[in-house]
mmCIF file of C-alpha atoms and ligand atoms in Angstrom:
data_model
loop_
_atom_site.group_PDB
_atom_site.id
_atom_site.type_symbol
_atom_site.label_atom_id
_atom_site.label_comp_id
_atom_site.label_asym_id
_atom_site.label_seq_id
_atom_site.Cartn_x
_atom_site.Cartn_y
_atom_site.Cartn_z
ATOM 1 C CA MET A 1 183.257 38.407 -82.282
ATOM 2 C CA ARG A 2 185.594 40.547 -80.231
ATOM 3 C CA ILE A 3 188.198 42.576 -82.137
ATOM 4 C CA VAL A 4 191.155 43.425 -79.919
ATOM 5 C CA ARG A 5 194.250 45.437 -80.717
ATOM 6 C CA SER A 6 196.119 45.608 -77.429
ATOM 7 C CA ILE A 7 197.791 42.903 -75.364
ATOM 8 C CA PRO A 8 196.037 43.836 -72.089
ATOM 9 C CA GLU A 9 192.630 43.633 -73.832
ATOM 10 C CA LEU A 10 193.547 40.246 -75.286
ATOM 11 C CA ARG A 11 194.668 38.894 -71.918
ATOM 12 C CA VAL A 12 191.471 40.008 -70.194
ATOM 13 C CA ALA A 13 189.251 38.592 -72.950
ATOM 14 C CA LEU A 14 191.003 35.219 -73.006
ATOM 15 C CA LYS A 15 191.273 34.875 -69.243
ATOM 16 C CA ALA A 16 187.488 34.965 -69.081
ATOM 17 C CA VAL A 17 187.306 32.282 -71.791
ATOM 18 C CA ARG A 18 189.859 30.079 -70.050
ATOM 19 C CA ASP A 19 188.271 30.526 -66.627
ATOM 20 C CA SER A 20 184.982 29.313 -68.058
ATOM 21 C CA GLY A 21 186.738 26.065 -68.999
ATOM 22 C CA GLN A 22 186.582 26.551 -72.771
ATOM 23 C CA SER A 23 189.278 25.169 -75.062
ATOM 24 C CA ILE A 24 191.060 27.680 -77.291
ATOM 25 C CA GLY A 25 192.049 27.102 -80.919
ATOM 26 C CA PHE A 26 194.440 29.557 -82.525
ATOM 27 C CA VAL A 27 195.113 30.457 -86.169
ATOM 28 C CA PRO A 28 197.985 32.916 -86.649
ATOM 29 C CA THR A 29 197.933 34.759 -90.002
ATOM 30 C CA MET A 30 199.265 37.799 -91.811
ATOM 31 C CA GLY A 31 195.778 38.690 -93.059
ATOM 32 C CA PHE A 32 194.392 39.201 -96.572
ATOM 33 C CA LEU A 33 192.568 36.031 -95.717
ATOM 34 C CA HIS A 34 191.619 33.465 -98.329
ATOM 35 C CA GLU A 35 190.090 30.001 -98.404
ATOM 36 C CA GLY A 36 193.371 28.467 -97.142
ATOM 37 C CA HIS A 37 193.127 30.505 -93.960
ATOM 38 C CA ALA A 38 189.395 29.771 -93.798
ATOM 39 C CA SER A 39 190.082 26.032 -93.860
ATOM 40 C CA LEU A 40 192.332 26.412 -90.786
ATOM 41 C CA ILE A 41 189.700 28.492 -89.005
ATOM 42 C CA ARG A 42 187.050 25.844 -89.776
ATOM 43 C CA GLN A 43 189.339 23.127 -88.412
ATOM 44 C CA SER A 44 189.705 25.172 -85.245
ATOM 45 C CA THR A 45 186.021 25.990 -84.731
ATOM 46 C CA ALA A 46 185.192 22.304 -85.289
ATOM 47 C CA ARG A 47 187.637 21.169 -82.588
ATOM 48 C CA CYS A 48 187.742 23.965 -80.032
ATOM 49 C CA ASP A 49 185.158 25.842 -77.983
ATOM 50 C CA THR A 50 186.486 29.193 -79.108
ATOM 51 C CA THR A 51 188.822 30.308 -81.883
ATOM 52 C CA VAL A 52 191.332 33.138 -81.833
ATOM 53 C CA VAL A 53 192.680 34.464 -85.146
ATOM 54 C CA SER A 54 195.580 36.894 -85.280
ATOM 55 C CA VAL A 55 196.177 39.189 -88.226
ATOM 56 C CA PHE A 56 199.655 40.621 -87.975
ATOM 57 C CA VAL A 57 202.039 41.366 -90.821
ATOM 58 C CA ASN A 58 205.170 40.558 -88.878
ATOM 59 C CA PRO A 59 208.026 42.906 -89.843
ATOM 60 C CA ALA A 60 210.592 40.588 -88.228
ATOM 61 C CA GLN A 61 210.055 37.862 -90.825
ATOM 62 C CA PHE A 62 210.638 40.082 -93.853
ATOM 63 C CA CYS A 63 214.185 40.464 -95.092
ATOM 64 C CA PRO A 64 215.531 43.765 -96.434
ATOM 65 C CA GLY A 65 214.187 44.319 -99.939
ATOM 66 C CA GLU A 66 211.169 42.033 -99.466
ATOM 67 C CA ASP A 67 207.521 43.035 -99.798
ATOM 68 C CA LEU A 68 206.705 44.217 -96.245
ATOM 69 C CA ALA A 69 205.462 47.659 -97.328
ATOM 70 C CA ARG A 70 203.300 46.361 -100.169
ATOM 71 C CA TYR A 71 202.096 43.131 -98.522
ATOM 72 C CA PRO A 72 198.359 43.011 -99.398
ATOM 73 C CA ARG A 73 195.934 44.074 -96.668
ATOM 74 C CA ASP A 74 192.144 44.250 -96.394
ATOM 75 C CA VAL A 75 191.166 44.612 -92.764
ATOM 76 C CA GLU A 76 187.447 44.936 -93.371
ATOM 77 C CA ARG A 77 187.247 41.836 -95.534
ATOM 78 C CA ASP A 78 189.296 39.875 -92.965
ATOM 79 C CA GLN A 79 186.954 40.973 -90.175
ATOM 80 C CA ASN A 80 183.863 39.972 -92.153
ATOM 81 C CA LEU A 81 185.275 36.566 -93.023
ATOM 82 C CA CYS A 82 186.240 35.859 -89.399
ATOM 83 C CA LEU A 83 182.799 36.929 -88.249
ATOM 84 C CA ARG A 84 181.126 34.623 -90.798
ATOM 85 C CA LEU A 85 183.346 31.705 -89.732
ATOM 86 C CA GLY A 86 182.460 32.045 -86.058
ATOM 87 C CA VAL A 87 185.783 33.357 -84.750
ATOM 88 C CA GLY A 88 185.515 34.383 -81.081
ATOM 89 C CA THR A 89 188.436 36.809 -80.901
ATOM 90 C CA LEU A 90 190.283 38.580 -83.696
ATOM 91 C CA PHE A 91 193.632 39.990 -82.564
ATOM 92 C CA MET A 92 194.960 42.752 -84.830
ATOM 93 C CA PRO A 93 197.914 44.409 -83.098
ATOM 94 C CA GLU A 94 200.117 47.168 -84.494
ATOM 95 C CA PRO A 95 203.848 46.349 -84.758
ATOM 96 C CA ALA A 96 204.662 48.580 -81.739
ATOM 97 C CA GLU A 97 202.349 46.462 -79.593
ATOM 98 C CA ILE A 98 204.317 43.310 -80.435
ATOM 99 C CA TYR A 99 207.765 44.903 -80.674
ATOM 100 C CA PRO A 100 207.963 47.753 -78.144
ATOM 101 C CA THR A 101 211.024 49.977 -78.019
ATOM 102 C CA GLY A 102 214.009 48.037 -76.737
ATOM 103 C CA PHE A 103 212.745 44.649 -77.935
ATOM 104 C CA ALA A 104 215.828 42.405 -78.069
ATOM 105 C CA THR A 105 214.976 38.727 -77.520
ATOM 106 C CA SER A 106 214.564 36.209 -80.348
ATOM 107 C CA ILE A 107 214.182 32.485 -80.851
ATOM 108 C CA GLU A 108 217.130 30.960 -82.729
ATOM 109 C CA VAL A 109 215.834 27.999 -84.685
ATOM 110 C CA GLY A 110 219.088 26.254 -85.578
ATOM 111 C CA PRO A 111 219.918 24.542 -88.873
ATOM 112 C CA MET A 112 216.280 23.915 -89.867
ATOM 113 C CA GLY A 113 216.002 27.660 -90.329
ATOM 114 C CA ASP A 114 218.860 27.644 -92.845
ATOM 115 C CA ALA A 115 217.402 24.914 -95.099
ATOM 116 C CA LEU A 116 215.134 25.497 -98.128
ATOM 117 C CA CYS A 117 213.622 29.015 -97.831
ATOM 118 C CA GLY A 118 216.168 29.891 -95.131
ATOM 119 C CA ARG A 119 218.927 29.851 -97.743
ATOM 120 C CA PHE A 120 217.209 32.726 -99.543
ATOM 121 C CA ARG A 121 215.539 34.473 -96.590
ATOM 122 C CA PRO A 122 218.186 34.772 -93.856
ATOM 123 C CA GLY A 123 216.578 35.442 -90.482
ATOM 124 C CA HIS A 124 213.066 34.744 -91.774
ATOM 125 C CA PHE A 125 212.412 31.749 -89.517
ATOM 126 C CA ARG A 126 213.903 33.512 -86.499
ATOM 127 C CA GLY A 127 211.239 36.157 -87.098
ATOM 128 C CA VAL A 128 208.515 33.532 -87.563
ATOM 129 C CA ALA A 129 209.499 31.481 -84.509
ATOM 130 C CA THR A 130 209.783 34.579 -82.342
ATOM 131 C CA VAL A 131 206.403 35.997 -83.246
ATOM 132 C CA VAL A 132 204.631 32.628 -83.070
ATOM 133 C CA THR A 133 206.135 31.962 -79.632
ATOM 134 C CA LYS A 134 205.043 35.411 -78.457
ATOM 135 C CA LEU A 135 201.554 34.816 -79.829
ATOM 136 C CA PHE A 136 201.405 31.401 -78.135
ATOM 137 C CA ASN A 137 202.355 33.076 -74.853
ATOM 138 C CA LEU A 138 199.658 35.688 -75.321
ATOM 139 C CA VAL A 139 196.844 33.421 -76.491
ATOM 140 C CA GLN A 140 197.849 30.230 -74.622
ATOM 141 C CA PRO A 141 195.905 28.056 -77.044
ATOM 142 C CA ASP A 142 195.214 24.357 -76.592
ATOM 143 C CA LEU A 143 195.544 23.767 -80.342
ATOM 144 C CA ALA A 144 197.203 25.858 -83.037
ATOM 145 C CA PHE A 145 196.544 25.383 -86.756
ATOM 146 C CA PHE A 146 199.031 25.806 -89.591
ATOM 147 C CA GLY A 147 198.938 25.089 -93.330
ATOM 148 C CA GLN A 148 201.007 22.464 -95.109
ATOM 149 C CA LYS A 149 201.552 25.126 -97.782
ATOM 150 C CA ASP A 150 204.290 26.513 -95.487
ATOM 151 C CA LEU A 151 205.764 23.129 -94.698
ATOM 152 C CA GLN A 152 209.108 24.383 -93.417
ATOM 153 C CA GLN A 153 207.296 26.734 -91.055
ATOM 154 C CA THR A 154 205.259 23.838 -89.634
ATOM 155 C CA SER A 155 208.393 21.728 -89.092
ATOM 156 C CA ILE A 156 210.176 24.571 -87.328
ATOM 157 C CA ILE A 157 207.188 25.465 -85.149
ATOM 158 C CA ARG A 158 206.865 21.833 -84.085
ATOM 159 C CA ARG A 159 210.569 21.845 -83.205
ATOM 160 C CA VAL A 160 210.227 25.066 -81.181
ATOM 161 C CA VAL A 161 207.174 23.722 -79.337
ATOM 162 C CA LYS A 162 209.049 20.552 -78.453
ATOM 163 C CA ASP A 163 212.335 22.222 -77.549
ATOM 164 C CA LEU A 164 210.761 24.933 -75.399
ATOM 165 C CA ASN A 165 208.054 22.682 -73.902
ATOM 166 C CA LEU A 166 205.260 24.959 -75.054
ATOM 167 C CA PRO A 167 201.900 23.556 -73.919
ATOM 168 C CA VAL A 168 200.162 23.583 -77.312
ATOM 169 C CA ASP A 169 199.365 20.928 -79.909
ATOM 170 C CA ILE A 170 200.170 21.794 -83.508
ATOM 171 C CA LEU A 171 197.830 20.619 -86.248
ATOM 172 C CA VAL A 172 198.713 20.943 -89.909
ATOM 173 C CA ALA A 173 195.997 21.103 -92.548
ATOM 174 C CA PRO A 174 196.336 20.290 -96.259
ATOM 175 C CA THR A 175 197.045 23.009 -98.818
ATOM 176 C CA VAL A 176 193.951 24.575 -100.334
ATOM 177 C CA ARG A 177 194.246 25.149 -104.076
ATOM 178 C CA GLU A 178 192.439 26.948 -106.880
ATOM 179 C CA PRO A 179 190.542 24.557 -109.165
ATOM 180 C CA ASP A 180 193.463 24.738 -111.629
ATOM 181 C CA GLY A 181 195.962 23.650 -108.960
ATOM 182 C CA LEU A 182 197.586 26.936 -107.898
ATOM 183 C CA ALA A 183 198.095 26.921 -104.130
ATOM 184 C CA LEU A 184 196.179 29.787 -102.534
ATOM 185 C CA SER A 185 198.450 32.511 -101.190
ATOM 186 C CA SER A 186 197.942 36.143 -100.246
ATOM 187 C CA ARG A 187 200.850 36.859 -102.604
ATOM 188 C CA ASN A 188 198.889 35.503 -105.591
ATOM 189 C CA ALA A 189 197.356 39.014 -105.617
ATOM 190 C CA TYR A 190 200.642 40.174 -107.170
ATOM 191 C CA LEU A 191 200.309 37.875 -110.202
ATOM 192 C CA SER A 192 199.039 39.194 -113.549
ATOM 193 C CA PRO A 193 196.853 36.706 -115.496
ATOM 194 C CA LYS A 194 199.787 35.901 -117.795
ATOM 195 C CA VAL A 195 202.235 35.351 -114.943
ATOM 196 C CA ARG A 196 199.620 33.300 -113.118
ATOM 197 C CA GLN A 197 199.500 30.933 -116.122
ATOM 198 C CA THR A 198 203.259 30.440 -115.833
ATOM 199 C CA ALA A 199 202.890 29.850 -112.072
ATOM 200 C CA LEU A 200 200.626 26.881 -112.807
ATOM 201 C CA GLY A 201 203.788 24.984 -113.801
ATOM 202 C CA ILE A 202 204.576 24.630 -110.087
ATOM 203 C CA SER A 203 201.517 22.595 -109.137
ATOM 204 C CA ARG A 204 201.531 20.797 -112.502
ATOM 205 C CA GLY A 205 205.097 19.666 -111.838
ATOM 206 C CA LEU A 206 204.377 18.655 -108.250
ATOM 207 C CA PHE A 207 201.297 16.665 -109.267
ATOM 208 C CA ALA A 208 203.224 14.937 -112.055
ATOM 209 C CA ALA A 209 205.935 13.940 -109.565
ATOM 210 C CA GLU A 210 203.300 12.837 -107.059
ATOM 211 C CA ALA A 211 201.705 10.620 -109.749
ATOM 212 C CA ARG A 212 205.089 9.061 -110.546
ATOM 213 C CA PHE A 213 205.656 8.477 -106.826
ATOM 214 C CA HIS A 214 202.316 6.695 -106.535
ATOM 215 C CA ALA A 215 203.238 4.644 -109.614
ATOM 216 C CA GLY A 216 206.325 3.429 -107.750
ATOM 217 C CA GLU A 217 209.105 5.936 -108.481
ATOM 218 C CA ARG A 218 211.195 6.321 -105.305
ATOM 219 C CA ASP A 219 214.235 8.221 -106.539
ATOM 220 C CA PRO A 220 214.267 11.793 -105.108
ATOM 221 C CA GLY A 221 216.419 13.178 -107.938
ATOM 222 C CA SER A 222 214.163 11.752 -110.602
ATOM 223 C CA LEU A 223 211.018 13.108 -108.894
ATOM 224 C CA ALA A 224 212.584 16.568 -108.542
ATOM 225 C CA ALA A 225 213.565 16.451 -112.226
ATOM 226 C CA THR A 226 209.921 15.799 -113.134
ATOM 227 C CA VAL A 227 208.930 18.999 -111.334
ATOM 228 C CA ARG A 228 211.725 21.024 -112.926
ATOM 229 C CA GLN A 229 210.503 20.026 -116.398
ATOM 230 C CA GLU A 230 207.328 22.020 -115.698
ATOM 231 C CA LEU A 231 209.087 25.010 -114.157
ATOM 232 C CA THR A 232 209.560 26.829 -117.441
ATOM 233 C CA GLY A 233 209.398 30.610 -117.650
ATOM 234 C CA MET A 234 210.338 31.176 -114.013
ATOM 235 C CA ASP A 235 212.871 33.924 -113.261
ATOM 236 C CA ALA A 236 214.610 31.590 -110.826
ATOM 237 C CA ILE A 237 214.106 28.162 -109.290
ATOM 238 C CA GLN A 238 215.391 28.707 -105.761
ATOM 239 C CA TYR A 239 215.023 25.062 -104.816
ATOM 240 C CA CYS A 240 213.243 21.917 -105.883
ATOM 241 C CA GLU A 241 214.075 19.220 -103.357
ATOM 242 C CA VAL A 242 212.835 16.104 -101.621
ATOM 243 C CA VAL A 243 213.249 16.421 -97.857
ATOM 244 C CA ASP A 244 212.285 14.713 -94.654
ATOM 245 C CA PRO A 245 209.225 16.791 -93.657
ATOM 246 C CA LEU A 246 210.113 16.770 -89.970
ATOM 247 C CA THR A 247 213.861 17.492 -90.071
ATOM 248 C CA LEU A 248 214.040 19.130 -93.530
ATOM 249 C CA ASP A 249 217.129 17.051 -94.299
ATOM 250 C CA GLY A 250 217.541 16.457 -98.034
ATOM 251 C CA LEU A 251 216.799 12.844 -99.006
ATOM 252 C CA THR A 252 219.049 10.764 -101.198
ATOM 253 C CA GLY A 253 218.724 7.136 -102.191
ATOM 254 C CA THR A 254 215.343 5.453 -102.118
ATOM 255 C CA ILE A 255 212.372 7.150 -100.443
ATOM 256 C CA ALA A 256 211.296 4.637 -97.817
ATOM 257 C CA ARG A 257 209.038 6.773 -95.637
ATOM 258 C CA SER A 258 207.081 10.018 -95.731
ATOM 259 C CA ALA A 259 208.881 12.727 -97.639
ATOM 260 C CA ALA A 260 208.061 16.191 -98.939
ATOM 261 C CA LEU A 261 208.813 17.542 -102.379
ATOM 262 C CA CYS A 262 209.268 21.295 -101.937
ATOM 263 C CA VAL A 263 209.625 24.073 -104.480
ATOM 264 C CA ALA A 264 210.350 27.802 -104.364
ATOM 265 C CA VAL A 265 210.489 29.994 -107.443
ATOM 266 C CA LEU A 266 210.761 33.645 -108.281
ATOM 267 C CA LEU A 267 208.307 34.814 -110.877
ATOM 268 C CA ASP A 268 207.965 38.425 -111.964
ATOM 269 C CA GLY A 269 209.279 39.660 -108.608
ATOM 270 C CA THR A 270 207.018 37.350 -106.582
ATOM 271 C CA ARG A 271 208.316 34.456 -104.545
ATOM 272 C CA LEU A 272 206.039 31.406 -104.686
ATOM 273 C CA ILE A 273 206.385 28.211 -102.679
ATOM 274 C CA ASP A 274 204.523 24.934 -102.821
ATOM 275 C CA ASN A 275 205.002 21.289 -101.870
ATOM 276 C CA VAL A 276 203.425 17.858 -101.918
ATOM 277 C CA LEU A 277 203.796 15.117 -99.362
ATOM 278 C CA LEU A 278 204.971 11.772 -100.674
ATOM 279 C CA SER A 279 203.686 9.181 -98.284
ATOM 280 C CA PRO A 280 204.279 5.489 -98.991
ATOM 281 C CA SER A 281 201.183 4.720 -96.913
ATOM 282 C CA GLY A 282 199.101 7.001 -99.154
ATOM 283 C CA GLU A 283 198.124 9.476 -96.458
ATOM 284 C CA ALA A 284 199.731 12.514 -98.046
ATOM 285 C CA THR A 285 196.578 14.606 -98.047
ATOM 286 C CA GLN A 286 195.758 13.979 -94.396
ATOM 287 C CA PHE A 287 196.917 16.019 -91.430
ATOM 288 C CA ILE A 288 200.655 15.457 -91.318
ATOM 289 C CA SER A 289 200.581 15.145 -87.579
ATOM 290 C CA HIS A 290 200.207 11.439 -88.344
ATOM 291 C CA LEU A 291 203.948 11.413 -89.068
ATOM 292 C CA GLU A 292 204.598 11.685 -85.367
ATOM 293 C CA SER A 293 202.491 8.652 -84.595
ATOM 294 C CA GLU A 294 204.409 6.794 -87.320
ATOM 295 C CA GLY A 295 207.483 7.313 -85.165
ATOM 296 C CA GLN A 296 209.151 9.590 -87.671
ATOM 297 C CA ALA A 297 209.376 12.584 -85.302
HETATM 298 P P1 AMP B 301 199.998 33.608 -93.831
HETATM 299 O O1 AMP B 301 198.861 34.569 -93.650
HETATM 300 O O2 AMP B 301 200.451 33.504 -95.259
HETATM 301 O O3 AMP B 301 201.110 33.821 -92.841
HETATM 302 O O4 AMP B 301 199.398 32.167 -93.504
HETATM 303 C C1 AMP B 301 198.760 31.906 -92.282
HETATM 304 C C2 AMP B 301 198.501 30.431 -92.177
HETATM 305 O O5 AMP B 301 197.674 30.019 -93.269
HETATM 306 C C3 AMP B 301 199.787 29.597 -92.248
HETATM 307 O O6 AMP B 301 199.694 28.507 -91.335
HETATM 308 C C4 AMP B 301 199.774 29.123 -93.670
HETATM 309 O O7 AMP B 301 200.477 27.898 -93.863
HETATM 310 C C5 AMP B 301 198.291 28.922 -93.902
HETATM 311 N N1 AMP B 301 198.008 28.923 -95.341
HETATM 312 C C6 AMP B 301 198.402 29.829 -96.255
HETATM 313 N N2 AMP B 301 198.014 29.446 -97.495
HETATM 314 C C7 AMP B 301 197.375 28.261 -97.350
HETATM 315 C C8 AMP B 301 196.760 27.356 -98.260
HETATM 316 N N3 AMP B 301 196.707 27.581 -99.561
HETATM 317 N N4 AMP B 301 196.208 26.225 -97.756
HETATM 318 C C9 AMP B 301 196.254 25.966 -96.415
HETATM 319 N N5 AMP B 301 196.816 26.787 -95.509
HETATM 320 C C10 AMP B 301 197.373 27.926 -95.971
#
C-alpha cells in the first residue's frame, strides 16, 4: 500500500495505475475508520482492480462551533486497517494541500443542500460537494463508494455527478450497525455508556417504523411519529422526516414508492443522524442505486 500526502505524488501514482488499464475504486473518508468504512472498502476491492482511500478531515464542511478541532483521529490505526483490507493507495493530505492560499471556488448544491441537515449546518454540503468533486478530479475513479448512513450526502453527490457530468459511478452501501442497532459513526467515540444507551432510541424508533411500514402503514406522519416515540432523552430532535431519497423532498400523503425516513438528534453535545429506506418492493437493504433503474431518479 502506498501512502501519499501530496497531490503530485497522488497523480503520479494513479497515472501508472490507469495506464496499466486497471479500474480504480475510491472511498472518501474523514478517518477514524470503523466497520462502516471497511464495508465500503471491501465493496471497492471486490469490484475494482485497485482501491484508493482518502482520509481528510475537511475543514470546509464544519460550521463554526462544530467539532473540527476535536474530531477523532487515529492515523496509525487507519493505515493498518487499510493495509489489511488491501487498499492500493491511501491519500492523507493536509488541509493546505487541498485548500492552498487564495482558494476561492466552491460547488453550490442548490436546495437539496438546505433540506434536512442543511437546515442546521449551513454551508455543510457546499463543503462536502466541493471536496468530493476535488477528490474525484484528483483520483479520477471509475466507481466511488458512499454509505447510506449519510443519505443526504449520497443524494447530493449523485446530483453533482449528474449536473457536472463527472465520469464516475456512485455506489451506496447499506448502513453498518452495532449488534444493538446503533449506526456506526466516528462520532460515537464521543458518547459515554449512559448517553449511548439513550442514543439506541434512534435505531429502535427507525426499526419500529420500518416494521410498521412492512406491515402496511403508508402514512409518513404516522411513521415519523413512531420514531419520535422512541426519541426520549434527546437534547433536541432536529428532524424526523420521510423524504424522497433522491430529491430529499418531504413526502406527504401515501408512500407509493421508495422513501427514506431520516432522523437527526443532538445528544450530550453530539449530533447523530440515521435513516432507514422504506421500499415497497422490499429492497431497502440493498444498494440504493437500484432506485435509478426503477426510474425514480
Ligand atoms: P466519514 O468518514 O464519516 O465522512 O464517512 C466516510 C464514508 O463512510 C461516507 O460515505 C459515509 O456514509 C460512510 N459511512 C459512515 N458510517 C457508516 C456506516 N455506519 N455504515 C456504512 N457506511 C458508513
